[in-house]
PDB file of C-alpha atoms and ligand atoms in Angstrom:
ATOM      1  CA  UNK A   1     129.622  94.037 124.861  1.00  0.00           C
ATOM      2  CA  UNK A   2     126.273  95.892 124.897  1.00  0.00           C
ATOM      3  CA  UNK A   3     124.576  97.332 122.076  1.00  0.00           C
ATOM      4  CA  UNK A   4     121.362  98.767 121.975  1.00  0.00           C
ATOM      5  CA  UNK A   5     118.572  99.179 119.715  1.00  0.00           C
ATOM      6  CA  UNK A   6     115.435 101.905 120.392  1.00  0.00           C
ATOM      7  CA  UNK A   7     112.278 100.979 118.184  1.00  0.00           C
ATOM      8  CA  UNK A   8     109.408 103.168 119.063  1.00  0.00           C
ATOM      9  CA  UNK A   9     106.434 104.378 117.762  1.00  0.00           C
ATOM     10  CA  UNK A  10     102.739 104.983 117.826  1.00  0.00           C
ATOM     11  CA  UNK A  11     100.249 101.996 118.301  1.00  0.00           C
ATOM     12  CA  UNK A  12     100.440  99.092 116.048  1.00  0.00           C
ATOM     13  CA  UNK A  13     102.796 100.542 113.625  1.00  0.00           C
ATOM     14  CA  UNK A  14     104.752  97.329 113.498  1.00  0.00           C
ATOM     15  CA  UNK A  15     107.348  97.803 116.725  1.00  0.00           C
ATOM     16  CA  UNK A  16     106.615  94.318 117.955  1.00  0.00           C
ATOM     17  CA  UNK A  17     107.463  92.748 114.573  1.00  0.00           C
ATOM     18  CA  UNK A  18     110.168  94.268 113.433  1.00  0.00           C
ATOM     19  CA  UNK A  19     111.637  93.910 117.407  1.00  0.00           C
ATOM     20  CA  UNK A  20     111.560  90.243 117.213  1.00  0.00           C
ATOM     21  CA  UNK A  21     112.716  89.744 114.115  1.00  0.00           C
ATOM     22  CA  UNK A  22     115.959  91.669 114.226  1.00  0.00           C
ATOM     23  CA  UNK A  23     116.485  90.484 117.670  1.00  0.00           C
ATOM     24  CA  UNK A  24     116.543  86.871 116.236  1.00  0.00           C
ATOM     25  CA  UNK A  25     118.425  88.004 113.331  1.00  0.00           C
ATOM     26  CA  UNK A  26     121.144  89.531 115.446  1.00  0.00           C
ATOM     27  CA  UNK A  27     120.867  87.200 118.582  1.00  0.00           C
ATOM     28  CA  UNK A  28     119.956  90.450 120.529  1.00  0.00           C
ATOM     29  CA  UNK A  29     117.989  90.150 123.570  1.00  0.00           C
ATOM     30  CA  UNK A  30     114.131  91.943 123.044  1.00  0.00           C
ATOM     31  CA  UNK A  31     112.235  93.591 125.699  1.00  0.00           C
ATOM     32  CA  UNK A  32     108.596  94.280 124.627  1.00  0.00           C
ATOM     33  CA  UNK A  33     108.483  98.123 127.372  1.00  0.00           C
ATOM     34  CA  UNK A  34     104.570  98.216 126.444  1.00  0.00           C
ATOM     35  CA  UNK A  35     103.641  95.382 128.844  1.00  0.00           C
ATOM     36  CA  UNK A  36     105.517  96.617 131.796  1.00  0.00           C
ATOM     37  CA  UNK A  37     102.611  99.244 131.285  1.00  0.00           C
ATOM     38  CA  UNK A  38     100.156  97.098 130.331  1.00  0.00           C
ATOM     39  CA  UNK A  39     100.642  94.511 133.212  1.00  0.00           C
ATOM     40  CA  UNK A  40     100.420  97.741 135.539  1.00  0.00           C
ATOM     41  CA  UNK A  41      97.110  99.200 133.571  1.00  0.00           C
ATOM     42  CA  UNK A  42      95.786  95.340 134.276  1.00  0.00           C
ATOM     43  CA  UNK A  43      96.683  95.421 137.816  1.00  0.00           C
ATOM     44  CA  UNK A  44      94.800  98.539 138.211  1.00  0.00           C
ATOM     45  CA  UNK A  45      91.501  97.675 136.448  1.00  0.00           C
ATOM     46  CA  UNK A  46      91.779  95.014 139.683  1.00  0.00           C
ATOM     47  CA  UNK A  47      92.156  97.245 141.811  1.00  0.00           C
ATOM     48  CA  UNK A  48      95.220  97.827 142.427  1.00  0.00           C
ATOM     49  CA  UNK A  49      97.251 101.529 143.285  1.00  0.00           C
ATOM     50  CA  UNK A  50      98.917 102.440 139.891  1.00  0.00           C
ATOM     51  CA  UNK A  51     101.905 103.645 141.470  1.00  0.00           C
ATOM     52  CA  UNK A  52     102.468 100.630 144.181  1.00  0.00           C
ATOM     53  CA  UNK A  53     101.710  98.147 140.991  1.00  0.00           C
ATOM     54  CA  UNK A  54     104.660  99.308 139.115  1.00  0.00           C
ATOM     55  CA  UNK A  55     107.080  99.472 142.096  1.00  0.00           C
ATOM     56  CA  UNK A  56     106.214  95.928 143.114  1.00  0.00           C
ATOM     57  CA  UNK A  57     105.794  94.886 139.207  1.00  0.00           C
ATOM     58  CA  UNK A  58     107.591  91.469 139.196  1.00  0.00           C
ATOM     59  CA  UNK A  59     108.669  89.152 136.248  1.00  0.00           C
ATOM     60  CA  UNK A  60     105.547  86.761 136.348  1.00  0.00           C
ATOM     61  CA  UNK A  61     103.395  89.698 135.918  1.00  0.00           C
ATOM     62  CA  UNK A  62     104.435  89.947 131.810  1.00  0.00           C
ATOM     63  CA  UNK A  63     103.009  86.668 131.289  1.00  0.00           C
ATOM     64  CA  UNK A  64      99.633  87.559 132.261  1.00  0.00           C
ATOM     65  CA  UNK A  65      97.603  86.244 129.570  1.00  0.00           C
ATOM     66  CA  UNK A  66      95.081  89.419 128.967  1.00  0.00           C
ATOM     67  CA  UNK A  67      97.604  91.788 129.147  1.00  0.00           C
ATOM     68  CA  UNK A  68      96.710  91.922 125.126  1.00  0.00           C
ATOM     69  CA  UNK A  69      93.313  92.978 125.172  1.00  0.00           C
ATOM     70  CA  UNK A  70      92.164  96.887 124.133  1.00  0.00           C
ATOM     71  CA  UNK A  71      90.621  96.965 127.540  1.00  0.00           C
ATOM     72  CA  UNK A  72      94.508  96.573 129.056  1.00  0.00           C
ATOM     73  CA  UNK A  73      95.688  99.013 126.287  1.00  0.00           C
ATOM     74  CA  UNK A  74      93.477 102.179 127.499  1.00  0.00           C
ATOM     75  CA  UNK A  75      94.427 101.125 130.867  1.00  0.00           C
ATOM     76  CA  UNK A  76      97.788 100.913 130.657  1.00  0.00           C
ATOM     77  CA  UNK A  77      97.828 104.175 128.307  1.00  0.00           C
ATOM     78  CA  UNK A  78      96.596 105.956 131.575  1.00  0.00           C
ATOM     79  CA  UNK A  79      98.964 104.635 133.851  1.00  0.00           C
ATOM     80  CA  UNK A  80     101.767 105.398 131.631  1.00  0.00           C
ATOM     81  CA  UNK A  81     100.954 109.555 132.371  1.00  0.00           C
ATOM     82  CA  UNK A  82     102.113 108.842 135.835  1.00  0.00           C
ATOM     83  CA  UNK A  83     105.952 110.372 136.161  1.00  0.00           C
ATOM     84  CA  UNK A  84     106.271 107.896 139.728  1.00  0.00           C
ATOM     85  CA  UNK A  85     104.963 104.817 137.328  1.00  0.00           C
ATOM     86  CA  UNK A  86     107.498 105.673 134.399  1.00  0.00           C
ATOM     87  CA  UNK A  87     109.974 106.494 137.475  1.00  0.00           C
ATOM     88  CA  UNK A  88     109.408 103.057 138.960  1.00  0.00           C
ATOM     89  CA  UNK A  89     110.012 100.962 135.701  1.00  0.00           C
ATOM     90  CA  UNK A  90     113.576 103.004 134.377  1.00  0.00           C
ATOM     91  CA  UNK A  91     115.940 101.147 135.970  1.00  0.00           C
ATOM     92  CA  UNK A  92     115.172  97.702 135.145  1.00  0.00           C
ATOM     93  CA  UNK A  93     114.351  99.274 131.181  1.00  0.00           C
ATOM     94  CA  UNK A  94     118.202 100.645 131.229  1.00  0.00           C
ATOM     95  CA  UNK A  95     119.558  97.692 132.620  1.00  0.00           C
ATOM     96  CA  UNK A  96     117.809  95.579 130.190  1.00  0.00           C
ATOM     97  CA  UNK A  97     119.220  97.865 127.211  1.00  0.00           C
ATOM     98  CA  UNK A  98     122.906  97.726 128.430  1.00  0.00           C
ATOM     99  CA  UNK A  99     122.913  93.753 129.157  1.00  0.00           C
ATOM    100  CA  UNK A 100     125.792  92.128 127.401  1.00  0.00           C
ATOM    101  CA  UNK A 101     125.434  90.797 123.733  1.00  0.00           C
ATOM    102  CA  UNK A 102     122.647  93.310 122.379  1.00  0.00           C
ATOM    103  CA  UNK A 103     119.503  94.480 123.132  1.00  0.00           C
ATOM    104  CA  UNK A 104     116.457  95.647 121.195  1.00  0.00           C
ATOM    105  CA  UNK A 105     113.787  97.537 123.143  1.00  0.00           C
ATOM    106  CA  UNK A 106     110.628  98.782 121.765  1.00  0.00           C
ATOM    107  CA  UNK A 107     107.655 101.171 123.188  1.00  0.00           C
ATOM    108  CA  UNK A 108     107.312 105.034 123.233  1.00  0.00           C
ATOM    109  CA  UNK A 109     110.292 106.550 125.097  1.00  0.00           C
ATOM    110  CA  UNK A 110     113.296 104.173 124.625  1.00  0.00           C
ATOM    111  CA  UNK A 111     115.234 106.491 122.229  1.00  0.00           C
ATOM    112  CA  UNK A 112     114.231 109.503 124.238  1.00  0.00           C
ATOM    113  CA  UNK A 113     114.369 109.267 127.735  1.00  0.00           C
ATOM    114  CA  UNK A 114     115.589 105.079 128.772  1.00  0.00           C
ATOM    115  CA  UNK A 115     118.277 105.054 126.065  1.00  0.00           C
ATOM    116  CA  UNK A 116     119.152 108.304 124.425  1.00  0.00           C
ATOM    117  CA  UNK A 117     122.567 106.755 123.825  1.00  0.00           C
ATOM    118  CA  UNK A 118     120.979 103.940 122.117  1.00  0.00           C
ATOM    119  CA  UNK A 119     123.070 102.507 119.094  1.00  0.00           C
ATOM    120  CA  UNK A 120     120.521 102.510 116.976  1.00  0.00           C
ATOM    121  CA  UNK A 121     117.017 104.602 116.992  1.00  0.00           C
ATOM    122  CA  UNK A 122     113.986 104.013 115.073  1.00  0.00           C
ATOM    123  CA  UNK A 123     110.614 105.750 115.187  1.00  0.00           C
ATOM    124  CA  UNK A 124     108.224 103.018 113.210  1.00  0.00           C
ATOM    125  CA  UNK A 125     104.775 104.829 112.337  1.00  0.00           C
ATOM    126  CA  UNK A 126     101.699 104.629 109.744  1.00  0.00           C
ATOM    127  CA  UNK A 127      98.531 106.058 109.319  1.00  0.00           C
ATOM    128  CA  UNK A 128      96.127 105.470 111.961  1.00  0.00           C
ATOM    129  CA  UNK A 129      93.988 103.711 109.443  1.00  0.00           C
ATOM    130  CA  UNK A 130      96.353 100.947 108.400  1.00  0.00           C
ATOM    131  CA  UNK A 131      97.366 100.611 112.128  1.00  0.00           C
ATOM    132  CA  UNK A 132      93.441 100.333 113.140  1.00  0.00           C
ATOM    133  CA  UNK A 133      92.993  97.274 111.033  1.00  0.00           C
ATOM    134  CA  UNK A 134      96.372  95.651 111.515  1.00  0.00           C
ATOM    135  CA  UNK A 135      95.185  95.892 115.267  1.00  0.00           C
ATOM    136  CA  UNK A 136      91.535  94.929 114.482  1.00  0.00           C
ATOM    137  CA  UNK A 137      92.623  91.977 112.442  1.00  0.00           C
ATOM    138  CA  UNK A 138      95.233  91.009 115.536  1.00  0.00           C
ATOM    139  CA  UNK A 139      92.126  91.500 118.599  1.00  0.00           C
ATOM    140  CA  UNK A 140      89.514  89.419 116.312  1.00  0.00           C
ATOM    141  CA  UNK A 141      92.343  86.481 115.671  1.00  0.00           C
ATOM    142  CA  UNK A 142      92.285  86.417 119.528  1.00  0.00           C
ATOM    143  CA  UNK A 143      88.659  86.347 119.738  1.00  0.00           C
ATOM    144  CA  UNK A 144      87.625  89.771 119.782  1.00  0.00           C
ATOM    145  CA  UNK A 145      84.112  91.368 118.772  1.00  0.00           C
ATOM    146  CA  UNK A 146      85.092  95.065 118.332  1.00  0.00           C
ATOM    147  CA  UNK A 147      84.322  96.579 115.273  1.00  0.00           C
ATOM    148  CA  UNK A 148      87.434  98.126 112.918  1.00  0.00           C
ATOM    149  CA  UNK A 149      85.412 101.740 114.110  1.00  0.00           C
ATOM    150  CA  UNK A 150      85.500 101.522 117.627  1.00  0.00           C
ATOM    151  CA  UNK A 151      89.737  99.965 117.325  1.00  0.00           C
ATOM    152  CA  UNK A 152      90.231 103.099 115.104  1.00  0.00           C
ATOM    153  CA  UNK A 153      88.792 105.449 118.179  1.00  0.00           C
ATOM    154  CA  UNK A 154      90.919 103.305 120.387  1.00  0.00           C
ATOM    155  CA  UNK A 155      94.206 103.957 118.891  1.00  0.00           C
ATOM    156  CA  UNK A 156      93.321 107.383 118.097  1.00  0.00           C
ATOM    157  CA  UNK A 157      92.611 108.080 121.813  1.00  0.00           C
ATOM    158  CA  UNK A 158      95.314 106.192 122.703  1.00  0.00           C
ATOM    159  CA  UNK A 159      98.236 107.889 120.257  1.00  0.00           C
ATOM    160  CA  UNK A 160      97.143 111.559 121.550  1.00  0.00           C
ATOM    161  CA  UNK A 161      97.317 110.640 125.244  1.00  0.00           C
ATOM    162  CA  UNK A 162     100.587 109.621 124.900  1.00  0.00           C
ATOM    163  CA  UNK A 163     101.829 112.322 122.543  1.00  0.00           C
ATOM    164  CA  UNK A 164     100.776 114.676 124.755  1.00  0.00           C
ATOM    165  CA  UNK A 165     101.420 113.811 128.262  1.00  0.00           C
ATOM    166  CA  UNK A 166     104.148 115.758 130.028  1.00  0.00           C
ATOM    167  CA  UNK A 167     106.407 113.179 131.242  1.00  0.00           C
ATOM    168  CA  UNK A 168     107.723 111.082 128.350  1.00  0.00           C
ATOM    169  CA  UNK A 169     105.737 111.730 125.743  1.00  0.00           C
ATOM    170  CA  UNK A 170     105.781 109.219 122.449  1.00  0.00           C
ATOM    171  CA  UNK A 171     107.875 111.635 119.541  1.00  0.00           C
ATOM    172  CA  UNK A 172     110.807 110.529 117.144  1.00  0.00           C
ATOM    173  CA  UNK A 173     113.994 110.404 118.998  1.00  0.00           C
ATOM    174  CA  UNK A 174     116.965 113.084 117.741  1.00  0.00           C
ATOM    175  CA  UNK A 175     118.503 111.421 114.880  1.00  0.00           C
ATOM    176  CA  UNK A 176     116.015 108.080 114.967  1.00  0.00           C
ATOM    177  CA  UNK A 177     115.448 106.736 111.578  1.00  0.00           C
ATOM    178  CA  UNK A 178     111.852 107.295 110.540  1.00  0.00           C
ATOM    179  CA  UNK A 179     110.560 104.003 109.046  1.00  0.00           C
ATOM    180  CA  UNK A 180     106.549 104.719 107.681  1.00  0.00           C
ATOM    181  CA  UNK A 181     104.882 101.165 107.610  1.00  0.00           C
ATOM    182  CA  UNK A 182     101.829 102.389 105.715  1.00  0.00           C
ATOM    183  CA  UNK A 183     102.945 100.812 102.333  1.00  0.00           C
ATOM    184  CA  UNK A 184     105.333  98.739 103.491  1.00  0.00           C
ATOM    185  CA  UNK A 185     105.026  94.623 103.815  1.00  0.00           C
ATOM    186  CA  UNK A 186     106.340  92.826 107.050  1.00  0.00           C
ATOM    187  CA  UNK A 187     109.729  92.010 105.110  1.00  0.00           C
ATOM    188  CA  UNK A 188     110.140  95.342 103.986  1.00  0.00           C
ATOM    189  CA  UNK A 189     109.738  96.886 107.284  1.00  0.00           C
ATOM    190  CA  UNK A 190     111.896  94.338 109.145  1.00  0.00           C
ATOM    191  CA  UNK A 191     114.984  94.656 105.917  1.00  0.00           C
ATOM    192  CA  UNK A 192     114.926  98.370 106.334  1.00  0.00           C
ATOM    193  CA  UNK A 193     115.457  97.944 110.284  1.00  0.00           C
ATOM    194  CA  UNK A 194     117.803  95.489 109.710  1.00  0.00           C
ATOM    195  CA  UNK A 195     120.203  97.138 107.291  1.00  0.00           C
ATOM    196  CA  UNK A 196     119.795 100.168 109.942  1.00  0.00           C
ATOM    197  CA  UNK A 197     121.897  98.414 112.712  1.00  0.00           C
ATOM    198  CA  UNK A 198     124.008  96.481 110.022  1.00  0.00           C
ATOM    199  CA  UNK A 199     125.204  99.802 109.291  1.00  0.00           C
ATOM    200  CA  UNK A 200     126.289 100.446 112.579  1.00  0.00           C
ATOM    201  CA  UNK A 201     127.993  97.609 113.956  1.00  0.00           C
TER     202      UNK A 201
HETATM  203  O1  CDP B 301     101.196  97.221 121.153  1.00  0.00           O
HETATM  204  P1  CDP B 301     100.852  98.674 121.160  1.00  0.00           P
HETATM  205  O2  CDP B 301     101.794  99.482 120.336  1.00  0.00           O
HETATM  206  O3  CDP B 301      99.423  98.930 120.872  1.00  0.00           O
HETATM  207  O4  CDP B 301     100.994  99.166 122.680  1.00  0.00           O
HETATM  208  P2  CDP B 301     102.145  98.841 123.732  1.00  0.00           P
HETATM  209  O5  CDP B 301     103.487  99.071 123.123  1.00  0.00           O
HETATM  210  O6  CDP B 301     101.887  97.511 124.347  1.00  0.00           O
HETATM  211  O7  CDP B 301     101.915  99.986 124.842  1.00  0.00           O
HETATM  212  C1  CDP B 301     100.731 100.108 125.585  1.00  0.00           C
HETATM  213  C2  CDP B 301     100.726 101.483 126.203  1.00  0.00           C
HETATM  214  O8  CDP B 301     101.798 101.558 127.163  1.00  0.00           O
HETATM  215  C3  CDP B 301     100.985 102.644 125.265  1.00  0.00           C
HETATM  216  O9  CDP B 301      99.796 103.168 124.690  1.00  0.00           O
HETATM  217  C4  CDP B 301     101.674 103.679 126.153  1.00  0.00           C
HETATM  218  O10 CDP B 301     100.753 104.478 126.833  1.00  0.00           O
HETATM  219  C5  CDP B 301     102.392 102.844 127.181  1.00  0.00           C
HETATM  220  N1  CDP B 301     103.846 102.761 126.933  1.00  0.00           N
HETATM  221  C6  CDP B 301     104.634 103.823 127.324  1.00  0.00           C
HETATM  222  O11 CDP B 301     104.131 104.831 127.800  1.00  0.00           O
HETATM  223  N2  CDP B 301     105.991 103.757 127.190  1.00  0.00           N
HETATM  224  C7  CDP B 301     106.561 102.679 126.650  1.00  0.00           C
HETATM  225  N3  CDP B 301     107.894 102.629 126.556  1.00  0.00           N
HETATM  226  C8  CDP B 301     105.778 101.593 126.221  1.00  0.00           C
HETATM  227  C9  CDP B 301     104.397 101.669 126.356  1.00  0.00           C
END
């Protein structure tokens, strides 16, 4: 039986997380939708056509081991406007969700446009500030020189291009449980995901 859970949310609010944690507390499946985009926005600063990038996107190509980096992030933040890039990643995203014994996606449009039906919707945010340094703390654990200033401008940049592109934009799903990280530990975050799909299953 399938049953499907849509995290989403603005840049480093915690979607990654709380996504594996309740997938390994359930024994759900987790799909991670941001690198499809960023393994496309990598592709690209290569070279590659955005468009024929996502339509021959391929398994391997998640494993990529700079698809972290803030350089990626812009990238794949600009590919992600595309409508024939989003187009060319749906069906493997809906298959994904509906795959037997429980899935939990996260990125920016799961609850809105690859699984309105979703069982369970969340929209995990905080203040760009607290999400800066979460993300500055993450880039200079991998090595990273940029400074919490220029992460800030990054995520900023980053949070209004995809709020306000046309096709897909990132905004709360209709009846998505609003979960605001700012003040909120790791364990907090992940219980008050967790007792959300308890409820419903
Ligand atoms: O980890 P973080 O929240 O910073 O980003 P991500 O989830 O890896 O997503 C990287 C970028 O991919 C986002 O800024 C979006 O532009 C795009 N994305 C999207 O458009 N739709 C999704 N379902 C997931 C990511």
């Amino acid at each position: 039986m399938s049953f499907a859970v849509a995290i989403d949310g603005p840049a480093a609010a915690g979607k990654g997380t709380i996504s594996r944690a309740v997938a390994a507390h359930f024994g759900f499946a987790h799909l991670d939708t941001g690198l499809l985009y960023r393994a496309v926005g990598a592709k690209v600063l290569e070279g590659a056509d955005a468009i024929e990038a996502a339509e021959a996107l391929r398994a391997e190509d998640l494993q990529a081991d700079n698809l972290r980096t803030a350089e990626v992030a812009q990238a794949a933040s600009k590919v992600a406007v595309i409508p024939e890039v989003r187009a060319a990643l749906v069906d493997f995203q809906r298959a994904f969700a509906r795959r037997d014994g429980g899935a939990v996606l996260d990125g920016r449009d799961i609850g809105t446009v690859i699984c309105p039906d979703a069982e369970v919707k969340i929209f995990v945010t905080a203040s760009a500030e607290v999400r800066a340094k979460r993300r500055f703390l993450e880039l200079q654990a991998a090595g990273s020189t940029m400074s919490l200033e220029a992460v800030l401008a990054d995520v900023v940049a980053r949070d209004a291009r995809d709020r306000d592109r046309a096709t897909a934009p990132m905004k709360p799903a209709e009846g998505a449980l609003i979960l605001d990280t700012s003040e909120m530990t790791i364990d907090e975050a992940v219980a008050a995901a967790t007792r959300a799909i308890a409820a419903r299953r």
